[in-house]
C-alpha atoms as one frame of an Amber mdcrd trajectory, in Angstrom:
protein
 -20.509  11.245  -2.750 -22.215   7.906  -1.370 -21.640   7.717   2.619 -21.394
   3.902   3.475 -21.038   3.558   7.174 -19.790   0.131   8.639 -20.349  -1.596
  11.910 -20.255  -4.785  13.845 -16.393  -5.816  14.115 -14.652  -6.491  17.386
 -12.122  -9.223  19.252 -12.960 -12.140  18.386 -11.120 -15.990  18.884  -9.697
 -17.938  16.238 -12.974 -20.083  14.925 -14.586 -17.462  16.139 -18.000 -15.389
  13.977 -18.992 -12.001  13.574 -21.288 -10.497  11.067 -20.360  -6.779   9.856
 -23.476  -4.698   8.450 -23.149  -1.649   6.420 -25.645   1.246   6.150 -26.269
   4.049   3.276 -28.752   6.976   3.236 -28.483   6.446  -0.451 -31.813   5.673
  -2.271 -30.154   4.470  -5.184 -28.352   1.848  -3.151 -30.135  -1.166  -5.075
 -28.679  -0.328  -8.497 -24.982  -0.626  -6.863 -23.110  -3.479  -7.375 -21.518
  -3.429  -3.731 -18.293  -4.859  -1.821 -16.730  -5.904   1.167 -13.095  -4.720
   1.148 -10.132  -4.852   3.875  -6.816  -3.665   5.083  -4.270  -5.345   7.076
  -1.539  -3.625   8.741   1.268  -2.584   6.451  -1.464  -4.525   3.128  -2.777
  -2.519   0.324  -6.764  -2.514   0.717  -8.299  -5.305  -1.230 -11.827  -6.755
  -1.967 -13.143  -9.717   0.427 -16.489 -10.507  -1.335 -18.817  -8.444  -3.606
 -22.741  -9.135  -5.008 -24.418  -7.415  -7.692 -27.929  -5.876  -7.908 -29.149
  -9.781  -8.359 -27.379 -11.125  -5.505 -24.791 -12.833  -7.126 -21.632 -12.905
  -5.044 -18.017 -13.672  -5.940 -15.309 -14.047  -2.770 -11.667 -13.988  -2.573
 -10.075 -17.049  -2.332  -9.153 -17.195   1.239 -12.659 -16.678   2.257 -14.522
 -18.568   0.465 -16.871 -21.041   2.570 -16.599 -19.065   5.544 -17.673 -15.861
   4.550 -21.394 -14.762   3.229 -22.257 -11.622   1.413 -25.879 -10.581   1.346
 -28.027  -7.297   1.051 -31.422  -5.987   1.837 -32.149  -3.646  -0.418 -35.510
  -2.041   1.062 -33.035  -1.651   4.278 -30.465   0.070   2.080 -28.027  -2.586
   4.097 -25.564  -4.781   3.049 -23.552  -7.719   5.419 -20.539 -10.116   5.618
 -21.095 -12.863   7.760 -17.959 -13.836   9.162 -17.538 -17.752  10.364 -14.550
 -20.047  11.356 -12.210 -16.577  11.556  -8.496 -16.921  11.286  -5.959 -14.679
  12.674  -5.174 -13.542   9.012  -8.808 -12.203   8.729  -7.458  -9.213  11.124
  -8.063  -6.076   8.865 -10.141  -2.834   8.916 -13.553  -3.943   6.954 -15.010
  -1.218   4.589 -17.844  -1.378   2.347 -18.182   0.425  -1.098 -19.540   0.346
  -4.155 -17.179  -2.381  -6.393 -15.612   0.033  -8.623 -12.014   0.906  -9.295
 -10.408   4.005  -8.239 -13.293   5.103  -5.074 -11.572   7.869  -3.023 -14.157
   8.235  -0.618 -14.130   5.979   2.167 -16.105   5.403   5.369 -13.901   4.675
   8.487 -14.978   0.900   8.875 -14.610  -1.420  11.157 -11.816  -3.319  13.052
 -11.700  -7.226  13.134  -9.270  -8.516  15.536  -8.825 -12.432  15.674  -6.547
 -13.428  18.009  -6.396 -15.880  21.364
């Protein structure tokens, strides 16, 4: 199974930024369409932003405009750039292929906005 491993989250302030970045062993990282997912206290687990092989991104909703998903493929790395965060932002981050029904799943990272 693919081993993603997420880092970067901490406290942060309202307004504040933080950018994630997620690493993979996995040489066949480029040909995965990737995501960005979270879970909130007592929330089922739900996609944030995702980009395909091309770069082409699509965000939820309540992100959009203040988060930015990107990838460097040679670095088998993907990020989330995090700006203007709101306390409702405060979730475990993951990052994973974009595909229904994944089991497997790296212990990401906490992102705690509060003042």
């Amino acid at each position: 199974q693919v081993q993603f491993v997420e880092s970067g989250g901490g406290l942060v302030q309202p307004g504040g930024s933080l950018r994630l970045s997620c690493v993979t062993s996995d040489s066949l990282f480029r040909f995965y369409e990737m995501a960005w997912y979270r879970q909130a206290p007592g929330k089922q687990r739900e996609v944030v932003a995702s980009i395909t092989t091309g770069g082409s991104t699509n965000y939820l909703a309540f992100v959009k405009g203040r988060f930015t998903i990107s990838r460097d493929n040679a670095k088998k790395m993907m990020y989330l750039q995090m700006n203007n965060l709101k306390p409702e932002d405060t979730a475990v981050y993951y990052c994973n292929q974009n595909l229904a029904g994944i089991t497997s799943w790296g212990k990401g990272t906490l992102v705690t906005v509060s003042s």
